[in-house]
XYZ file of C-alpha atoms in Angstrom:
713
model
C 0.006 -0.007 0.005
C 2.817 2.340 0.905
C 4.704 1.562 -2.319
C 1.593 2.178 -4.382
C 1.203 5.577 -2.741
C 4.814 6.422 -3.482
C 4.367 5.389 -7.118
C 1.306 7.627 -7.287
C 3.325 10.467 -5.861
C 6.144 9.946 -8.347
C 3.677 9.738 -11.252
C 2.321 13.169 -10.329
C 2.982 15.272 -13.466
C 4.186 18.126 -11.310
C 5.783 16.181 -8.488
C 5.218 19.249 -6.311
C 4.401 17.478 -3.031
C 7.475 15.299 -3.235
C 9.578 18.470 -3.354
C 7.626 20.068 -0.515
C 7.765 17.162 1.931
C 11.305 16.097 1.067
C 13.054 19.035 2.793
C 10.457 18.931 5.609
C 11.423 15.317 6.354
C 15.167 16.065 6.095
C 14.813 19.027 8.484
C 12.838 16.907 10.980
C 15.183 13.901 11.163
C 17.886 15.488 13.393
C 15.201 16.552 15.880
C 13.688 13.097 16.282
C 16.708 11.741 18.178
C 16.425 14.592 20.689
C 12.796 14.172 21.718
C 10.601 11.353 23.077
C 10.220 8.476 20.656
C 6.453 8.945 20.333
C 7.002 12.297 18.561
C 9.033 10.790 15.735
C 6.701 7.782 15.441
C 3.664 10.060 15.340
C 5.183 12.189 12.580
C 6.027 9.107 10.513
C 2.507 7.741 11.072
C 0.890 11.007 9.950
C 3.046 11.150 6.818
C 2.152 7.522 6.063
C -1.530 8.372 6.429
C -1.120 11.290 4.065
C 0.646 9.109 1.460
C -2.245 6.668 1.696
C -4.740 9.427 0.905
C -3.045 10.011 -2.442
C -4.314 6.680 -3.708
C -7.437 6.494 -1.575
C -8.776 10.043 -1.041
C -11.601 8.646 1.102
C -9.024 7.912 3.800
C -8.434 11.627 4.331
C -9.635 12.374 7.869
C -12.447 14.917 8.174
C -11.994 18.244 9.880
C -13.135 17.072 13.324
C -10.671 14.160 13.270
C -7.859 16.506 12.284
C -8.846 18.848 15.096
C -8.800 15.934 17.547
C -5.358 14.876 16.306
C -4.082 18.406 16.833
C -5.407 18.510 20.408
C -3.883 15.093 21.044
C -0.470 16.315 19.871
C -0.682 19.423 22.053
C -1.704 17.326 25.052
C 1.077 14.814 24.438
C 3.703 17.564 24.317
C 2.362 19.051 27.552
C 2.459 15.669 29.305
C 6.022 15.024 28.078
C 7.508 18.396 29.009
C 5.158 19.754 31.653
C 4.814 23.089 29.857
C 4.233 24.462 26.344
C 6.031 27.829 26.263
C 9.683 27.062 25.711
C 12.152 26.053 22.991
C 11.961 22.302 23.647
C 8.157 21.837 23.698
C 7.796 24.518 21.009
C 10.075 22.623 18.638
C 8.327 19.333 19.384
C 4.981 20.935 18.677
C 6.277 22.395 15.409
C 7.411 18.925 14.299
C 3.952 17.497 14.938
C 2.142 20.399 13.251
C 4.428 20.060 10.219
C 3.399 16.398 9.971
C -0.287 17.305 10.367
C -0.280 20.099 7.796
C -0.317 17.930 4.607
C -3.576 16.291 5.738
C -5.367 19.626 5.229
C -3.196 21.144 2.517
C -4.750 21.813 -0.853
C -2.967 24.415 -2.913
C -0.003 26.671 -3.409
C -0.530 28.664 -0.230
C -0.324 25.566 1.937
C 2.841 24.460 0.169
C 4.529 27.793 0.937
C 3.485 27.526 4.586
C 5.059 24.073 4.872
C 8.301 25.369 3.349
C 8.435 28.291 5.779
C 7.892 25.860 8.671
C 10.809 23.853 7.249
C 13.043 26.935 7.315
C 12.058 27.479 10.953
C 13.025 23.885 11.811
C 16.439 24.518 10.258
C 16.894 27.568 12.465
C 15.834 25.644 15.591
C 18.433 22.959 14.871
C 21.159 25.531 15.459
C 19.922 26.029 19.005
C 21.335 22.582 19.749
C 24.436 22.371 17.616
C 26.393 24.651 15.298
C 29.006 22.088 14.256
C 30.403 22.046 10.744
C 28.585 18.790 9.938
C 25.237 20.184 11.055
C 25.848 23.412 9.110
C 26.612 21.477 5.923
C 23.535 19.303 6.330
C 21.288 22.290 6.931
C 22.668 24.115 3.889
C 21.619 21.088 1.831
C 18.134 21.222 3.382
C 17.864 24.955 2.659
C 18.963 24.379 -0.949
C 16.278 21.734 -1.520
C 13.623 23.809 0.257
C 14.526 26.852 -1.856
C 14.347 24.710 -4.991
C 10.869 23.639 -3.931
C 9.944 27.291 -3.415
C 11.183 28.035 -6.925
C 8.952 25.250 -8.228
C 5.936 26.673 -6.409
C 6.667 30.142 -7.836
C 7.298 28.817 -11.370
C 4.762 26.031 -11.995
C 6.070 25.530 -15.532
C 9.387 24.323 -14.083
C 7.871 21.665 -11.813
C 9.091 18.787 -13.974
C 12.629 20.153 -14.351
C 14.635 19.475 -11.144
C 17.835 20.780 -12.695
C 16.279 24.189 -13.359
C 14.920 24.460 -9.828
C 18.159 23.429 -8.149
C 20.155 25.782 -10.364
C 17.845 28.699 -9.579
C 17.957 27.891 -5.869
C 21.746 27.809 -5.940
C 21.847 31.146 -7.743
C 19.533 32.708 -5.165
C 21.659 31.484 -2.262
C 24.866 32.701 -3.920
C 23.270 36.082 -4.530
C 22.423 36.316 -0.836
C 25.969 35.399 0.196
C 27.505 38.923 -0.004
C 24.676 40.405 2.040
C 25.056 37.615 4.584
C 28.786 38.233 4.904
C 28.307 41.964 5.416
C 25.720 41.418 8.135
C 27.847 38.689 9.734
C 30.791 41.041 10.113
C 29.063 44.358 10.872
C 25.723 43.589 12.507
C 25.942 44.472 16.253
C 26.289 41.390 18.450
C 25.202 40.698 21.966
C 27.987 39.862 24.430
C 27.997 36.072 24.527
C 25.946 33.637 22.492
C 22.544 34.447 21.055
C 21.732 30.761 20.764
C 22.483 30.246 24.447
C 19.633 32.542 25.484
C 17.207 29.739 24.629
C 19.206 26.769 25.813
C 18.533 24.299 28.585
C 21.333 22.483 30.422
C 22.654 19.388 28.689
C 22.253 15.965 30.200
C 23.958 12.650 29.743
C 27.472 14.072 29.564
C 30.380 11.684 29.953
C 33.745 12.501 31.446
C 35.498 13.084 34.723
C 33.537 13.600 37.923
C 34.428 14.597 41.469
C 34.236 10.946 42.540
C 36.478 8.120 41.290
C 35.541 4.465 41.716
C 37.586 1.528 40.415
C 36.821 1.174 36.707
C 35.471 4.686 36.151
C 38.382 5.962 34.058
C 38.847 2.718 32.112
C 35.229 3.090 30.939
C 36.175 6.370 29.260
C 38.481 4.439 26.898
C 35.423 3.680 24.785
C 34.793 7.380 24.133
C 36.655 9.397 21.503
C 34.718 12.567 22.356
C 36.910 15.681 22.191
C 37.467 17.310 25.594
C 39.801 20.133 24.601
C 42.412 21.173 22.063
C 45.801 22.704 22.777
C 48.139 24.754 20.577
C 51.562 25.550 22.015
C 53.130 28.936 21.314
C 56.617 27.458 20.948
C 57.974 23.910 20.854
C 55.523 21.568 22.583
C 56.707 19.319 25.385
C 56.918 15.574 24.832
C 53.725 13.603 25.251
C 55.124 11.969 28.383
C 55.198 15.371 30.106
C 51.675 16.379 29.165
C 49.767 15.897 32.394
C 46.538 17.894 32.332
C 45.424 18.539 35.907
C 41.654 18.741 36.405
C 40.565 17.500 39.873
C 42.323 16.634 43.111
C 40.732 13.878 45.211
C 41.366 14.110 48.950
C 38.863 11.885 50.718
C 38.503 8.102 50.554
C 36.401 5.422 52.175
C 38.871 2.727 51.187
C 37.273 2.194 47.808
C 36.134 5.447 46.183
C 37.957 8.786 46.165
C 36.216 12.154 46.309
C 37.145 15.804 46.080
C 35.599 16.480 49.468
C 35.543 19.785 51.305
C 37.976 21.311 53.832
C 36.912 21.459 57.441
C 34.504 24.363 57.637
C 35.527 25.019 61.221
C 38.991 25.799 59.928
C 37.880 28.050 57.090
C 39.581 31.075 58.586
C 42.879 29.177 58.781
C 42.389 27.902 55.257
C 41.879 31.380 53.895
C 44.769 32.882 55.896
C 47.200 30.227 54.668
C 46.177 30.630 51.049
C 48.484 33.575 50.463
C 51.499 31.441 51.337
C 50.927 29.095 48.392
C 53.412 29.483 45.571
C 54.713 27.578 42.567
C 58.180 28.637 41.495
C 59.200 27.805 37.947
C 62.687 26.332 37.649
C 62.860 26.774 33.891
C 61.312 28.657 31.022
C 57.477 28.594 31.266
C 55.473 26.827 28.576
C 52.843 28.976 26.892
C 49.798 27.446 25.241
C 46.258 28.161 24.107
C 43.603 25.756 25.388
C 40.192 25.529 23.705
C 37.816 23.778 26.090
C 34.612 22.153 24.937
C 31.471 22.748 26.998
C 31.262 20.182 29.828
C 28.882 21.798 32.331
C 31.552 21.635 35.048
C 33.717 24.216 36.809
C 37.092 22.483 36.519
C 39.560 23.455 33.823
C 42.293 20.952 32.811
C 45.647 22.724 32.830
C 49.176 21.587 32.151
C 51.118 20.849 35.322
C 52.002 23.074 37.015
C 49.876 26.083 36.137
C 51.386 29.487 36.746
C 49.092 32.179 38.105
C 49.643 35.621 39.500
C 49.027 34.205 42.965
C 51.668 31.502 42.495
C 54.622 33.424 41.177
C 53.429 33.345 37.603
C 50.565 34.706 35.565
C 47.369 33.476 34.005
C 48.395 34.720 30.594
C 51.586 35.789 28.891
C 49.883 37.650 26.063
C 51.497 40.963 25.277
C 48.127 42.442 24.416
C 46.575 41.418 27.707
C 49.653 42.050 29.854
C 49.194 39.730 32.800
C 45.471 39.215 32.388
C 43.803 35.992 31.363
C 42.876 35.995 27.705
C 39.530 34.331 27.469
C 37.316 34.333 24.430
C 33.990 32.574 24.296
C 32.822 30.853 21.148
C 29.065 31.076 20.684
C 28.389 27.527 19.622
C 26.900 25.971 22.683
C 24.481 25.275 24.927
C 23.441 27.684 27.707
C 24.531 31.264 27.891
C 26.448 32.376 30.956
C 28.002 35.755 31.613
C 31.300 36.336 29.886
C 34.082 34.600 31.801
C 36.944 36.909 32.707
C 40.209 36.488 34.542
C 38.517 37.527 37.775
C 36.084 34.611 37.417
C 38.875 32.033 37.208
C 39.712 30.754 40.646
C 43.106 29.198 41.427
C 42.767 26.626 44.181
C 45.437 25.813 46.818
C 45.865 22.317 45.348
C 47.030 23.852 42.043
C 43.770 23.550 40.167
C 42.075 26.201 38.085
C 38.312 26.526 38.459
C 35.666 28.631 36.771
C 33.117 30.225 39.061
C 30.230 28.975 36.936
C 29.722 25.804 34.931
C 31.192 26.033 31.448
C 28.226 25.655 29.095
C 29.893 26.842 25.900
C 33.227 26.393 24.194
C 35.894 28.690 25.614
C 39.480 29.563 24.816
C 42.215 30.304 27.360
C 45.839 31.372 27.017
C 47.855 29.877 29.884
C 51.330 29.268 31.236
C 52.783 26.203 32.928
C 56.054 25.217 34.561
C 57.270 21.722 33.695
C 60.030 22.059 36.299
C 58.855 23.638 39.540
C 59.035 23.853 43.304
C 56.174 24.166 45.776
C 56.143 25.222 49.386
C 54.898 23.210 52.364
C 51.212 22.410 52.861
C 49.222 24.055 55.622
C 48.243 22.070 58.698
C 44.766 21.602 57.278
C 46.122 20.392 53.957
C 48.490 17.999 55.672
C 45.705 16.574 57.803
C 43.515 16.007 54.766
C 46.424 14.415 52.842
C 46.946 11.842 55.606
C 43.308 11.012 56.384
C 42.235 7.337 56.083
C 39.119 5.477 57.201
C 39.396 4.199 60.769
C 39.403 0.601 59.571
C 39.549 -1.533 56.444
C 42.235 -2.735 54.032
C 44.370 -3.942 56.940
C 46.806 -5.899 54.789
C 47.679 -2.758 52.835
C 48.206 -0.817 56.063
C 50.512 -3.544 57.388
C 52.518 -3.554 54.138
C 53.044 0.217 54.410
C 54.215 -0.060 58.011
C 56.833 -2.635 56.990
C 58.184 -0.289 54.347
C 58.468 2.510 56.896
C 60.373 0.249 59.295
C 62.909 -0.730 56.638
C 63.382 2.722 55.110
C 65.361 5.681 56.295
C 63.571 8.363 54.269
C 60.223 8.991 52.639
C 61.605 8.757 49.100
C 62.678 5.179 49.800
C 59.082 4.288 50.781
C 57.861 5.666 47.446
C 60.434 3.610 45.586
C 59.497 0.434 47.483
C 55.866 0.863 46.438
C 56.844 1.245 42.789
C 59.194 -1.763 43.022
C 56.332 -3.729 44.552
C 54.120 -3.025 41.522
C 56.940 -3.837 39.134
C 58.231 -7.040 40.784
C 55.036 -8.700 41.979
C 53.577 -9.484 38.536
C 50.993 -6.720 38.442
C 49.213 -6.235 35.145
C 47.953 -3.165 33.289
C 44.653 -3.987 31.582
C 41.882 -2.075 29.840
C 39.278 -4.430 31.322
C 40.067 -4.644 35.026
C 38.275 -7.236 37.156
C 35.703 -6.199 39.733
C 36.907 -5.540 43.260
C 35.256 -6.344 46.547
C 34.458 -4.124 49.509
C 38.095 -4.113 50.648
C 39.107 -2.699 47.265
C 42.745 -1.862 48.029
C 43.518 -5.236 49.607
C 41.606 -7.015 46.889
C 43.659 -5.267 44.217
C 47.063 -5.581 45.890
C 46.840 -9.206 46.985
C 44.273 -10.926 44.739
C 43.521 -9.479 41.271
C 46.778 -7.498 40.767
C 45.363 -6.234 37.506
C 43.898 -2.843 36.795
C 43.994 0.468 35.019
C 45.479 3.801 36.095
C 42.806 4.547 38.720
C 43.469 1.230 40.475
C 47.182 1.979 40.812
C 46.744 5.631 41.764
C 44.165 4.685 44.406
C 46.233 1.876 45.902
C 49.485 3.866 45.823
C 47.937 6.892 47.522
C 46.369 4.672 50.201
C 49.740 3.040 50.848
C 51.486 6.392 51.127
C 48.981 7.721 53.629
C 49.263 4.506 55.619
C 53.033 5.097 55.673
C 52.556 8.625 57.027
C 53.420 10.422 53.766
C 50.929 13.127 52.667
C 49.411 12.028 49.367
C 46.420 12.698 47.149
C 44.940 11.454 43.869
C 44.936 13.722 40.822
C 42.625 13.014 37.903
C 42.725 14.670 34.531
C 44.153 13.739 31.145
C 47.536 12.580 29.951
C 49.085 13.053 26.541
C 47.147 13.975 23.433
C 46.888 13.205 19.727
C 48.821 15.625 17.547
C 47.047 16.838 14.441
C 49.777 17.730 11.917
C 47.311 19.555 9.669
C 46.716 22.242 12.272
C 49.790 21.732 14.469
C 47.768 21.280 17.648
C 46.922 18.484 20.072
C 43.490 16.934 20.569
C 42.735 15.510 23.994
C 39.811 13.075 24.044
C 37.976 11.207 26.761
C 40.135 8.144 26.259
C 43.105 10.260 27.381
C 41.616 10.382 30.907
C 44.165 9.453 33.525
C 44.755 9.267 37.267
C 48.013 9.618 39.152
C 49.294 10.411 42.650
C 50.992 13.318 44.325
C 53.078 12.956 47.464
C 54.678 15.568 49.675
C 58.436 15.088 49.993
C 60.561 17.457 52.026
C 63.226 17.876 49.380
C 60.960 18.369 46.338
C 57.578 19.522 47.658
C 54.492 18.126 46.003
C 55.815 15.502 43.582
C 53.926 13.619 40.880
C 54.233 9.829 41.110
C 52.547 7.872 38.324
C 52.674 4.072 38.795
C 51.658 3.711 35.134
C 55.209 4.693 34.139
C 56.416 1.472 35.766
C 53.735 -0.897 34.448
C 52.842 0.508 31.006
C 55.424 3.136 29.998
C 54.074 3.182 26.437
C 50.822 4.614 27.816
C 52.744 7.681 29.012
C 55.402 7.939 26.294
C 53.024 7.614 23.348
C 49.608 8.266 24.857
C 46.349 6.388 25.199
C 46.300 5.972 21.432
C 48.995 3.312 21.844
C 46.558 1.212 23.853
C 43.449 1.901 21.740
C 44.857 2.999 18.353
C 41.677 2.363 16.392
C 39.064 3.460 18.875
C 37.513 5.960 16.457
C 37.419 3.539 13.521
C 34.436 1.430 12.439
C 34.775 -2.096 13.763
C 34.886 -3.535 10.230
C 38.054 -1.508 9.562
C 39.970 -1.997 12.793
C 41.922 -5.064 11.784
C 45.703 -4.795 12.016
C 45.969 -6.463 8.609
C 44.693 -3.378 6.822
C 47.295 -0.873 7.958
C 46.881 1.388 4.954
C 43.164 1.635 5.673
C 43.943 2.574 9.267
C 46.350 5.283 8.139
C 43.857 6.600 5.603
C 41.092 6.639 8.200
C 43.338 8.449 10.656
C 44.203 11.022 7.996
C 40.512 11.594 7.301
C 39.703 12.071 10.976
C 42.606 14.489 11.397
C 41.505 16.463 8.355
C 37.946 16.608 9.620
C 39.072 17.734 13.058
C 41.283 20.432 11.493
C 38.300 21.654 9.442
C 36.154 21.780 12.578
C 38.866 23.731 14.369
C 38.956 26.332 11.581
C 35.147 26.476 11.620
C 35.182 27.116 15.373
C 37.975 29.664 15.148
C 36.770 31.785 12.233
C 32.989 31.406 12.342
C 31.749 30.398 15.768
C 34.477 32.401 17.515
C 33.372 35.673 15.920
C 31.626 36.983 19.012
C 31.055 40.446 20.441
C 34.658 40.942 21.611
C 36.242 39.658 18.408
C 33.951 41.792 16.290
C 34.959 44.832 18.333
C 38.659 44.126 17.803
C 38.095 43.581 14.092
C 36.249 46.894 13.690
C 38.963 48.699 15.643
C 41.352 48.035 12.766
C 39.156 50.214 10.536
C 38.346 52.820 13.179
C 34.742 51.609 13.465
C 34.717 50.169 16.962
C 32.264 51.744 19.332
C 31.184 51.262 22.900
C 28.123 53.506 23.147
C 24.663 52.553 21.975
C 24.719 55.372 19.419
C 27.934 54.045 17.874
C 26.463 50.558 17.684
C 23.412 51.937 15.918
C 25.823 53.563 13.502
C 27.384 50.174 12.805
C 23.899 48.775 12.199
C 23.128 51.591 9.754
C 26.437 50.975 7.988
C 25.773 47.254 7.765
C 22.291 47.797 6.345
C 23.549 50.424 3.879
C 26.310 48.170 2.588
C 23.822 45.329 2.373
C 21.465 47.445 0.259
C 24.369 48.509 -1.965
C 25.470 44.907 -2.377
C 21.903 43.867 -3.158
C 21.580 46.659 -5.755
C 24.857 45.651 -7.420
C 23.787 42.036 -7.529
C 20.413 43.016 -8.995
C 22.118 45.155 -11.616
C 24.429 42.333 -12.607
C 21.412 40.025 -12.881
C 19.598 42.486 -15.145
C 22.653 42.823 -17.371
C 23.124 39.099 -17.570
C 19.415 38.500 -18.182
C 19.545 40.363 -21.500
C 19.503 37.768 -24.264
C 22.839 37.720 -26.076
C 22.892 38.630 -29.735
C 24.010 35.980 -32.174
C 26.365 36.716 -35.068
C 23.533 37.340 -37.552
C 21.785 39.847 -35.271
C 25.066 41.694 -34.699
C 25.527 42.059 -38.453
C 22.018 43.417 -38.969
C 22.310 45.753 -35.930
C 25.419 47.283 -37.486
C 23.463 47.867 -40.713
C 20.635 49.560 -38.769
C 23.066 51.801 -36.845
C 24.619 53.043 -40.085
C 21.214 53.982 -41.436
C 20.384 55.733 -38.151
C 23.507 57.896 -38.527
C 22.115 59.343 -41.764
C 18.719 60.078 -40.218
C 16.812 56.815 -40.901
C 16.443 55.051 -37.527
C 14.573 51.776 -37.313
C 11.282 52.031 -35.438
C 10.590 49.504 -32.640
C 7.542 48.056 -34.421
C 9.228 47.709 -37.818
C 10.268 44.391 -39.250
C 13.289 44.050 -41.578
C 11.235 44.270 -44.779
C 9.087 47.235 -43.685
C 12.203 49.067 -42.544
C 13.865 48.425 -45.921
C 10.838 49.771 -47.814
C 10.769 52.960 -45.742
C 14.525 53.459 -46.008
C 14.537 53.107 -49.800
C 11.638 55.604 -49.984
C 13.703 58.145 -48.060
C 16.955 57.412 -49.951
C 16.198 55.974 -53.389
C 19.890 56.247 -54.252
C 20.639 53.536 -51.620
C 17.811 51.225 -52.660
C 20.041 48.516 -54.157
C 22.369 47.853 -51.123
C 19.514 48.335 -48.621
C 17.344 45.798 -50.460
C 20.178 43.302 -50.930
C 21.242 43.397 -47.269
C 17.657 43.241 -45.957
C 16.673 40.312 -48.206
C 19.892 38.478 -47.345
C 19.195 38.876 -43.628
C 15.563 37.769 -44.034
C 16.636 34.691 -45.972
C 19.250 33.698 -43.375
C 17.063 34.459 -40.352
C 13.690 33.182 -41.482
C 14.572 30.806 -44.324
C 14.859 27.028 -44.177
C 17.386 25.542 -41.735
C 20.180 23.172 -42.879
C 18.337 20.233 -41.374
C 15.412 20.892 -43.672
C 17.388 20.700 -46.868
C 19.739 23.653 -47.043
C 23.422 22.942 -47.366
C 25.443 24.119 -44.354
C 28.285 25.203 -46.600
C 26.074 27.431 -48.737
C 24.555 28.900 -45.563
C 28.011 29.889 -44.369
C 28.784 31.414 -47.753
C 25.579 33.489 -47.656
C 26.421 34.745 -44.171
C 29.919 35.727 -45.270
C 28.434 37.561 -48.230
C 26.064 39.470 -45.928
C 28.988 40.451 -43.706
C 30.878 41.703 -46.780
C 27.904 43.813 -47.947
C 27.377 45.415 -44.513
C 31.065 46.263 -44.223
C 30.919 47.898 -47.645
C 27.717 49.790 -46.813
C 28.872 53.199 -45.603
C 26.162 55.677 -46.548
C 26.512 59.444 -46.229
C 23.923 62.074 -45.529
C 22.231 63.509 -48.596
């Protein structure tokens, strides 16, 4: 039944409804995955019902049934969202109304309404994503919808898809200059316009403020981009790229949490904060970090970050002096006030936080010290770095006490723990076994197999049991270099956990047990363990190395294209527009100056539109062929002697009038006119005339016109 309806649709001599509903369906598809399943199923069901009415018009529901269906859709949206006035329920309702509309549509007016609803769906898609892929897909939808609009406006072209697509492409190209002018000059709101209508995202994956055994190893299955980094000078080796995000202080013997300092000691905590410093022992590393929206406050930074409160600075940009350079890219999610240097909070445990959740892509210019010294922790910090549950994991505690008894200094205890992991047949696996309630003992003395979080957790527990201040740090390690853009991409599978211990001679010192068990994980990066994680399963065989390399090249090229898209399109926000206009002396801060920019943008747009329209008019004039050019030259020469050709005159009537005015020119005028009439209106070569003789006659006409040079009487 469905196939019969489709055949009926395709046999339509105009095919108009296929063009109308095609872009409507294409614009609806991306929205279906975002809303409850019943919305997509209902739309498909309504379109199926409409296709059935093409073959069986009696199936078309009457007005009361259509009204009931509309009320049902409105009620369903209200039950699903709890309200109707908002971007999410509004978009869902538009999808359903777009599916209902064909059931009542009859003529050209209804077709135009459906196309305008399609354009609105395209606009609403950008509230959720402005990625390069989405933009390309939506341009295709707009092209097809515009072609359908051309077909509605020119019914004679309904059966010519090539004509409609060509006209649609021409219209979009004609609008391009106006769009570019408005894009550059139209006044922008600070921040993201899209974000004004956004709701917080859900279902995000990534690091959290709690780490359980197996949490980080689960992220190996995700190739989602977390952030990108471009270094100002020579980048450090991958093995030195530790991106610090969260510091976990509290443990129950199994899970680790960020925790909170003792609120009773807040005054001490605040007073001691000023004594925290990081002193760089070498040249600082400067880099630009572009962070994807993650709805969290933490910011992954290269160890150790330098800030103005720690003997360094948040930015080394000459333009910004010692201020943090932060530019927001309006491609996300929920709008928050512009983040400035004052809203970035350095924490005493060498983290950088943002005062509000990051709900849009942001760019930061930062400094880090790869070689550094830190000062001693406060009493509160030391107490937190030694805290353990009152009981549990007794075998691990006993092992730590033995190391203390046989060691003369704290560094020796650290080395014994690393030797223990190396010499006791511990394994580094991407699929660690489950652990029991006594997780540390279970790992150290039974399974002896795990991923980075297992080793960081056990090592930190052992250090605290030995009386050495220690804490777990989670973040990311390494990164995948993209040679096309000369930057590094850090993905979820780069997530990593390591330990920090306080040693008298070196201060807070990073200790990563992974360097002992799986050095390739640190030296090369997580890609060494999961090299084909972003490849389709059918292509991930080691036997097709050239396919793997080709696939990797494609993904790098695509990521580089997305980076350029983010940098030059989505990054063109209020602040960047202001800096761009400053180069031409057009930047303004007052409302009056901004209205001036708006007037300039509109004026230039009108000028561009007028130029485009003029070019179209010039190009729309039908070109003269060779024969018409010859005859036009003949007419111009007669006009010079006072015998212009009248608009309503044909060649023969004009010749009769001209010979009446100038009888002395009757012979050449008659010969030229008759020759032109014979060539223009005579028989074509396909009807019997020889092509060679036709060419000879045309050459003879050219010769006579060249020789015809009349003078005034």
